[in-house]
CSV table of C-alpha atoms in Angstrom, one decimal:
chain,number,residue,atom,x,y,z
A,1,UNK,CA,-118.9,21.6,-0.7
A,2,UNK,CA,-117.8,20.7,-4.3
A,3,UNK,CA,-119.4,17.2,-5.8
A,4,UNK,CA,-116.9,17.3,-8.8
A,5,UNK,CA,-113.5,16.6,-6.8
A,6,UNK,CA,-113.5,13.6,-4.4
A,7,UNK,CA,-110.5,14.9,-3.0
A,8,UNK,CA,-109.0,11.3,-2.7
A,9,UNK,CA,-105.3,12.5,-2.2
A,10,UNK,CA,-106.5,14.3,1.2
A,11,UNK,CA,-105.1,12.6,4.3
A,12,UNK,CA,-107.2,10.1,6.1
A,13,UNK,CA,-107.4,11.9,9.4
A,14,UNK,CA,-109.4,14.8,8.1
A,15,UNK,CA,-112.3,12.7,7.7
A,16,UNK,CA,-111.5,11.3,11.4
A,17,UNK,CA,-110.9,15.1,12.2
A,18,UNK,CA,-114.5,15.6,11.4
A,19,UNK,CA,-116.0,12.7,12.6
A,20,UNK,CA,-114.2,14.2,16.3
A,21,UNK,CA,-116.0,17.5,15.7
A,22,UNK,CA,-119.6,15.8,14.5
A,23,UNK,CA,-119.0,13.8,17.9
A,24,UNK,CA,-117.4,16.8,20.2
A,25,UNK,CA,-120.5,18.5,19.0
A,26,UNK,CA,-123.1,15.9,20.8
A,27,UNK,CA,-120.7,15.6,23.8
A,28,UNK,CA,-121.0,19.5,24.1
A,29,UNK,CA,-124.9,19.0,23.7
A,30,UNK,CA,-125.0,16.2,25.9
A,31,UNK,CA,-123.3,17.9,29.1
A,32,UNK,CA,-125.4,21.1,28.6
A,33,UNK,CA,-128.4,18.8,28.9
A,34,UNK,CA,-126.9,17.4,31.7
A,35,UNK,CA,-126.3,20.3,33.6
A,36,UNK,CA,-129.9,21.4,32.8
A,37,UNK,CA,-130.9,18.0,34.5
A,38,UNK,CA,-128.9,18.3,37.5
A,39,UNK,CA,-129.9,21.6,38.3
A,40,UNK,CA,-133.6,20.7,38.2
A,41,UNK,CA,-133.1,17.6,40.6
A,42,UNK,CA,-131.1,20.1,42.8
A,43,UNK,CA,-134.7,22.3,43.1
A,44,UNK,CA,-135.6,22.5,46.9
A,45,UNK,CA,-139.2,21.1,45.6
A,46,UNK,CA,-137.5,17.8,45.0
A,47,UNK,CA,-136.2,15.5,42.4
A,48,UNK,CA,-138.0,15.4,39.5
A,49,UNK,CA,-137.7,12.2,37.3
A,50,UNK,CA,-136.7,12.6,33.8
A,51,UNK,CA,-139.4,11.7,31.4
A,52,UNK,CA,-139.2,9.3,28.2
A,53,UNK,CA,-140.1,12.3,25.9
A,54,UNK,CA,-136.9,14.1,27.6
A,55,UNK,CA,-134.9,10.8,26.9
A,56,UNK,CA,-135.7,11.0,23.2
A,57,UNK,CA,-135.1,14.5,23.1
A,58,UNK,CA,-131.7,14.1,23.9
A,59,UNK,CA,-131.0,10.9,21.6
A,60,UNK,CA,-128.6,12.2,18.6
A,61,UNK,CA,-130.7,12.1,15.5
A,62,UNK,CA,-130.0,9.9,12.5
A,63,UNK,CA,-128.2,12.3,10.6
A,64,UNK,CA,-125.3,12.8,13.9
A,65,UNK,CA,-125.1,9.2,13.9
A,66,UNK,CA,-124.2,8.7,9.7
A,67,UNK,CA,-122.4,11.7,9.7
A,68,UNK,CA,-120.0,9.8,12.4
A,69,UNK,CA,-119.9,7.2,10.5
A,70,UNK,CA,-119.3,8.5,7.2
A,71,UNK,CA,-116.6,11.1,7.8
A,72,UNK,CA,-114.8,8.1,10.4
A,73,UNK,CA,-114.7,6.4,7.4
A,74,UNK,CA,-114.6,7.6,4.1
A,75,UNK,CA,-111.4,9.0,1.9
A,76,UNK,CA,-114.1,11.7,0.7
A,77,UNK,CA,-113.6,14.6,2.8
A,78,UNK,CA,-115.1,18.5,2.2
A,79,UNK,CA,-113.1,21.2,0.7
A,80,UNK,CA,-112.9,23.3,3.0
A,81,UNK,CA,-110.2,23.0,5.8
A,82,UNK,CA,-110.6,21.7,9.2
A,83,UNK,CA,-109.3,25.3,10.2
A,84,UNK,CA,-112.0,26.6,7.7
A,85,UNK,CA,-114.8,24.4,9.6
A,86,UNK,CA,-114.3,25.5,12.4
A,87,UNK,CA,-114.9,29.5,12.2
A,88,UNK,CA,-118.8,28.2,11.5
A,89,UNK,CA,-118.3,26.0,14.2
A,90,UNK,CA,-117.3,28.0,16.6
A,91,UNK,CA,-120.1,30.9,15.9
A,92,UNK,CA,-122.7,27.5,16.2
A,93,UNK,CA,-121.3,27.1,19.8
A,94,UNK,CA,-121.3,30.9,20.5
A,95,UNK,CA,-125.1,31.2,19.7
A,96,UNK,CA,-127.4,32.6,22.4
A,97,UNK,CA,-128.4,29.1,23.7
A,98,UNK,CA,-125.3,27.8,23.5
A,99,UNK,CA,-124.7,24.2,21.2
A,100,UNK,CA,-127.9,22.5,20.2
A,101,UNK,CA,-129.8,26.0,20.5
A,102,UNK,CA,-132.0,25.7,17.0
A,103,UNK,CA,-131.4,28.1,14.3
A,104,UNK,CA,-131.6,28.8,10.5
A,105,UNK,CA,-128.7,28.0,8.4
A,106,UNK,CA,-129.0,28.3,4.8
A,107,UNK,CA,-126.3,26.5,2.7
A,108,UNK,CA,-124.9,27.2,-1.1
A,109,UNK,CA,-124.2,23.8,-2.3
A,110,UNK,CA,-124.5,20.4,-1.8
A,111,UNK,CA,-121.8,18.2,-1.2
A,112,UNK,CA,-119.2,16.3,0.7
A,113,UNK,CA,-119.9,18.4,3.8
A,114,UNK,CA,-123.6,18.9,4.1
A,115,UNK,CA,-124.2,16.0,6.7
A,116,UNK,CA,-121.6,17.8,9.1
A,117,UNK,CA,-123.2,21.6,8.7
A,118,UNK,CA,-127.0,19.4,9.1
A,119,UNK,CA,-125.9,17.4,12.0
A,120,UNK,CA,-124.2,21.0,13.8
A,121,UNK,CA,-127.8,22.3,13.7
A,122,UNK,CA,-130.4,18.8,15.4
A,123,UNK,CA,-133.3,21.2,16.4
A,124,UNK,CA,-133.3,24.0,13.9
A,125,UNK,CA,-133.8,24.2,10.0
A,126,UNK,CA,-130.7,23.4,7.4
A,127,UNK,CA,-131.6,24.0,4.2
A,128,UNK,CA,-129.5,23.3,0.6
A,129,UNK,CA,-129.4,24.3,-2.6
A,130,UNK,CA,-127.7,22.9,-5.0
A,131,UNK,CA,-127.6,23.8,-8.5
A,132,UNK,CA,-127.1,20.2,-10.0
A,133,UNK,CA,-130.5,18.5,-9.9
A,134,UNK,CA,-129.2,15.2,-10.3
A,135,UNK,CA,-126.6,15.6,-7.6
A,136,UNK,CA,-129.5,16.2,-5.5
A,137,UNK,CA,-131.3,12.9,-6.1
A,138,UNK,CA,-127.6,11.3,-5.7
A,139,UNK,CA,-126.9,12.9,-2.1
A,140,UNK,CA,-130.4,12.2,-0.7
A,141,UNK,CA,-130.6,8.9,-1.9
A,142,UNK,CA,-127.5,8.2,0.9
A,143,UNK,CA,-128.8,10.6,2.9
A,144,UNK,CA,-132.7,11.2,2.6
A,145,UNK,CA,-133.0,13.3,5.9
A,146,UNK,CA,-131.0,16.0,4.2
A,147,UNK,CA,-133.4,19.2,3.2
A,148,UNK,CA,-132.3,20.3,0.0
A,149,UNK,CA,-133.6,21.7,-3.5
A,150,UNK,CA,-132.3,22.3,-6.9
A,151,UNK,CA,-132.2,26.0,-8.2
A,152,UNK,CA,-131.5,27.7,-11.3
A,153,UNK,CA,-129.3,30.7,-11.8
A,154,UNK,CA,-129.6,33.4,-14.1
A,155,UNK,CA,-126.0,34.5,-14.2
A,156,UNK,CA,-122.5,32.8,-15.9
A,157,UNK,CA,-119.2,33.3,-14.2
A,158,UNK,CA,-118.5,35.4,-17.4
A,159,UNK,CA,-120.9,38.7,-16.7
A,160,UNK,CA,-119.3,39.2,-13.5
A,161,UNK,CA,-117.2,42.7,-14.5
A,162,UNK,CA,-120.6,43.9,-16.6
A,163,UNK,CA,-122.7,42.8,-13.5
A,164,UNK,CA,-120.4,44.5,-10.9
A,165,UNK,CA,-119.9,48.0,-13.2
A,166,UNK,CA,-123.6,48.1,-14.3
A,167,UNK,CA,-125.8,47.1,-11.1
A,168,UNK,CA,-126.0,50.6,-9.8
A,169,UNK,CA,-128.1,51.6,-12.9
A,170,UNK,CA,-130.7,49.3,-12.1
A,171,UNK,CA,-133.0,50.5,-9.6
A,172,UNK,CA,-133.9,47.3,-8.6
A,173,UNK,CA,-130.6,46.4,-7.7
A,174,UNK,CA,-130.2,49.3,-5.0
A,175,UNK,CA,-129.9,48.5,-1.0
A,176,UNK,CA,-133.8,50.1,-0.5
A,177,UNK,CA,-135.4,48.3,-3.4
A,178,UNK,CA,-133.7,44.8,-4.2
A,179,UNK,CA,-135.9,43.4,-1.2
A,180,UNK,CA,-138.5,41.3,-1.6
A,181,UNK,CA,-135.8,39.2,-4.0
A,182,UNK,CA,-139.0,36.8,-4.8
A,183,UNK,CA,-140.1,38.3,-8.2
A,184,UNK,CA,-137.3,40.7,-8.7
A,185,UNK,CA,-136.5,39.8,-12.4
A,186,UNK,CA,-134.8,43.9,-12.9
A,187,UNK,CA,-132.2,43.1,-10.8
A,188,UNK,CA,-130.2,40.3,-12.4
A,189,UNK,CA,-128.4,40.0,-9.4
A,190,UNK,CA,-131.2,38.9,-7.4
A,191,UNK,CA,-132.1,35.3,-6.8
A,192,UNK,CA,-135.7,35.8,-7.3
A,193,UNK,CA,-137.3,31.8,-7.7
A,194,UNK,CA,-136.2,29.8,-5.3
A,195,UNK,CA,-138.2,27.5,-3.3
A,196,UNK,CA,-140.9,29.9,-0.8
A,197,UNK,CA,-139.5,28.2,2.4
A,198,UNK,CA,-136.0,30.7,1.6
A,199,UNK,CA,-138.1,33.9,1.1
A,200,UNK,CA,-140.1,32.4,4.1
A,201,UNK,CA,-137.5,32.0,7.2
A,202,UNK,CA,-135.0,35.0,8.5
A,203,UNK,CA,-131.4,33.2,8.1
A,204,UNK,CA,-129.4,33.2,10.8
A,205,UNK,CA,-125.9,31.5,8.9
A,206,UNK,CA,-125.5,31.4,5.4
A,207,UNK,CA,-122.7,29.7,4.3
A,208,UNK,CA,-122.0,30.6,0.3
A,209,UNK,CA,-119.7,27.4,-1.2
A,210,UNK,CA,-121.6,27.3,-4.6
A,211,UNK,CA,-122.7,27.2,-7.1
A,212,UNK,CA,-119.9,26.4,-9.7
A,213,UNK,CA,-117.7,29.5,-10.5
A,214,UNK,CA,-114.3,28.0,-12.1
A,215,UNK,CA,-115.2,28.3,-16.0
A,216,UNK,CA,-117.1,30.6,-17.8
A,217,UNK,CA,-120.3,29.4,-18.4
A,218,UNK,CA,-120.8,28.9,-14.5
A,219,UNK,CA,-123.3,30.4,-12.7
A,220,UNK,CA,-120.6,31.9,-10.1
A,221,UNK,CA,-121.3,33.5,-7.4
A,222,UNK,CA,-122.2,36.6,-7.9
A,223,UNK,CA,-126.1,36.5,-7.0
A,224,UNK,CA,-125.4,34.3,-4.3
A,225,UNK,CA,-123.0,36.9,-2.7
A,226,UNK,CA,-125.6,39.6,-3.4
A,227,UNK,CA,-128.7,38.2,-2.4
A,228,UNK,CA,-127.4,37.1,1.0
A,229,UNK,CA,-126.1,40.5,1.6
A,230,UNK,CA,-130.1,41.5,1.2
A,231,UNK,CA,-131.4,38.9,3.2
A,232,UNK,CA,-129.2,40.0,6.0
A,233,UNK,CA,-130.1,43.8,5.7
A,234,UNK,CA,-133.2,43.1,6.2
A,235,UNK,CA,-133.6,40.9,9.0
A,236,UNK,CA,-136.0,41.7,11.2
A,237,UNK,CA,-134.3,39.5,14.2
A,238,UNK,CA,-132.3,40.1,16.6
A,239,UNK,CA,-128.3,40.2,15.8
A,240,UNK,CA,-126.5,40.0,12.4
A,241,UNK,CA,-126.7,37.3,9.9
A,242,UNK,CA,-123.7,35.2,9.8
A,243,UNK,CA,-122.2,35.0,6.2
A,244,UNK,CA,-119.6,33.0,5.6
A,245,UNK,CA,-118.1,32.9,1.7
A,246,UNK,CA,-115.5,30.6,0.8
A,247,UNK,CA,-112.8,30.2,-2.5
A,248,UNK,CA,-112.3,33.8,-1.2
A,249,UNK,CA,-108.9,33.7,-3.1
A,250,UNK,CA,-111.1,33.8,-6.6
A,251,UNK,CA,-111.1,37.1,-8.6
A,252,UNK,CA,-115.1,37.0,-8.8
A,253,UNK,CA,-115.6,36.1,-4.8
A,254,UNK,CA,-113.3,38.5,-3.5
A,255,UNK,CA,-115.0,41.7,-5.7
A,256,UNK,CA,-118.2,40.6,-5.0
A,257,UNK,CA,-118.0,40.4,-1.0
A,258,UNK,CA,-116.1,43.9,-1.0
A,259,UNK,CA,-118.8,44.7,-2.9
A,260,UNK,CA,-121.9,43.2,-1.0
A,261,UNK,CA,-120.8,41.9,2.1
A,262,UNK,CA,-118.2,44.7,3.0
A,263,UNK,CA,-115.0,44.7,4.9
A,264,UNK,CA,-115.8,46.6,7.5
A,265,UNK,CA,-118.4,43.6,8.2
A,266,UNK,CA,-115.6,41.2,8.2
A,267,UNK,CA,-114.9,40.0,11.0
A,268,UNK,CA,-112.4,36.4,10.2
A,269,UNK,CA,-110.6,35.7,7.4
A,270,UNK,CA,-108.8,32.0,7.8
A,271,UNK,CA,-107.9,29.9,5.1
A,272,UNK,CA,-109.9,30.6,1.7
A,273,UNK,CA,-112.9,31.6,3.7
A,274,UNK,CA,-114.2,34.7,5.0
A,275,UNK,CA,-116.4,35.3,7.6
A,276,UNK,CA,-118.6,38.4,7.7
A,277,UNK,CA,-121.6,39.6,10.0
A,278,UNK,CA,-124.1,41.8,8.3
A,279,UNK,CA,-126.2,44.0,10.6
A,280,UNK,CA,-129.5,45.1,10.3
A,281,UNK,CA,-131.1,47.7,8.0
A,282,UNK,CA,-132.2,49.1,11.5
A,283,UNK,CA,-129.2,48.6,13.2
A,284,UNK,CA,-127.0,49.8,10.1
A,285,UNK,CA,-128.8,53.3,9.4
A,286,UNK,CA,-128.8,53.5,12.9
A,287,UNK,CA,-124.8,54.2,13.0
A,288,UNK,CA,-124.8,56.1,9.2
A,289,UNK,CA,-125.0,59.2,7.6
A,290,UNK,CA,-128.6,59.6,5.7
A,291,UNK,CA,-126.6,60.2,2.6
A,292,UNK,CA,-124.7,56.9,2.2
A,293,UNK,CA,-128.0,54.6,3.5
A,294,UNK,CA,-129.1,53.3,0.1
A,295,UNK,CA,-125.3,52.2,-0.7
A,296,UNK,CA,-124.2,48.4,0.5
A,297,UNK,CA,-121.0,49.5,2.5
């Protein structure tokens, strides 16, 4: 997901490793739409005759095709592993619906990767942001079907111990009371202006890989970490929100998900990335003590 490493001393065959998984992807979508066609012309009523709207449906969009393209041929690969990619990847595939089913994926960062994650997800809503407002103009000016917005963050990589010892003093900051995050300027943790479409949409996959967090006037992580872990406690859906964080092997990542996300809601660790499924308010009081309700984990 980082902009400010191009990574050039990566091998080649990563890129083609990920233009394969971009392109497995549409195969896998393609043969379930297949399937769903054969079995209709199988109907004792008759055959029935694929229409052009059906065609187009099932034409890979512009995005699927450049992301082939680009990751076949660029030196510029993403940061995270192939091994890494494909945790996401294989909870994309999993989904009720199987590959190509739509869903909500909300994405930390901007970067090398973000045509992949868009191109895993044809149907449903992908949405960036990206800290670096002139990154932004540079990514969608290659790639202008991307969905992405520039955010500000309230936080530097350097408050992370004061923000981590002195959270549970704000009431704002508690489980019970951090949600709505739009307007919740008491909690510092929360990320309370970004654009209405995040406070509008239930998440289904968040994937945390920004902002920056390697020096100490950063943003870091911190409010990313936490605010996802509130989006997914309250989720009105069906299922847990899929969280995955990655630099896990970072001081200020690591507290922060044991923190927010929990272990006991871990449920992969591969690589520097972590993969975590937070239940429910509903489904989590369901299973705990009424003492220990208004606490994270």
């Amino acid at each position: 997901m980082k902009k400010w490493s191009f990574l050039s001393e990566r091998p080649w065959f990563m890129g083609l490793g990920l233009a394969c998984l971009v392109a497995g992807a549409l195969l896998i979508t393609s043969f379930m739409r297949l399937d769903d066609v054969s079995s209709r012309i199988c109907l004792l009523t008759g055959a029935q005759i694929k229409t052009a709207d059906d065609r187009e449906s099932n034409m890979p969009t512009p995005t699927q095709l450049q992301a082939i393209l680009h990751y076949a041929t660029s030196r510029v690969v993403p940061q995270q592993s192939l091994e890494e990619i494909t945790v996401s990847f294989n909870v994309i595939k999993s989904r009720e619906g199987g590959f190509g089913a739509p869903f909500n994926f909300l994405v930390f960062g901007l970067g090398h990767d973000s045509l992949m994650w868009d191109s895993f997800n044809p149907r449903g809503t992908t949405l960036f942001l990206e800290e670096d407002q002139k990154w932004v103009q540079t990514v969608l000016q290659k790639a202008p079907n991307l969905r992405a917005h520039h955010v500000q963050y309230r936080t530097q990589l350097r408050e992370a111990d004061e923000l981590i010892s002195s959270y549970r003093a704000e009431p704002k900051c508690a489980p019970s009371e951090a949600a709505p995050l739009q307007g919740n300027k008491k909690c510092r943790l929360a990320l309370d202006n970004l654009p209405q479409e995040v406070y509008d949409k239930e998440w289904d996959l968040i994937m945390i890989d920004a902002p920056r967090g390697y020096y100490a006037e950063a943003p870091g992580r911190m409010a990313a970490i936490f605010s996802a872990a509130v989006m997914g406690r309250n989720r009105r859906g069906s299922g847990p929100t899929h969280v995955f964080l990655h630099d896990i092997d970072r001081k200020v990542e690591k507290t922060f998900a044991q923190e927010f996300l929990c272990r006991k809601y871990r449920v992969n660790a591969v690589g520097r990335l972590w993969h975590f499924e937070i239940p429910s308010v509903v489904a989590a009081n369901a299973s705990r003590p009424a003492a220990s309700r208004d606490t994270f984990c």
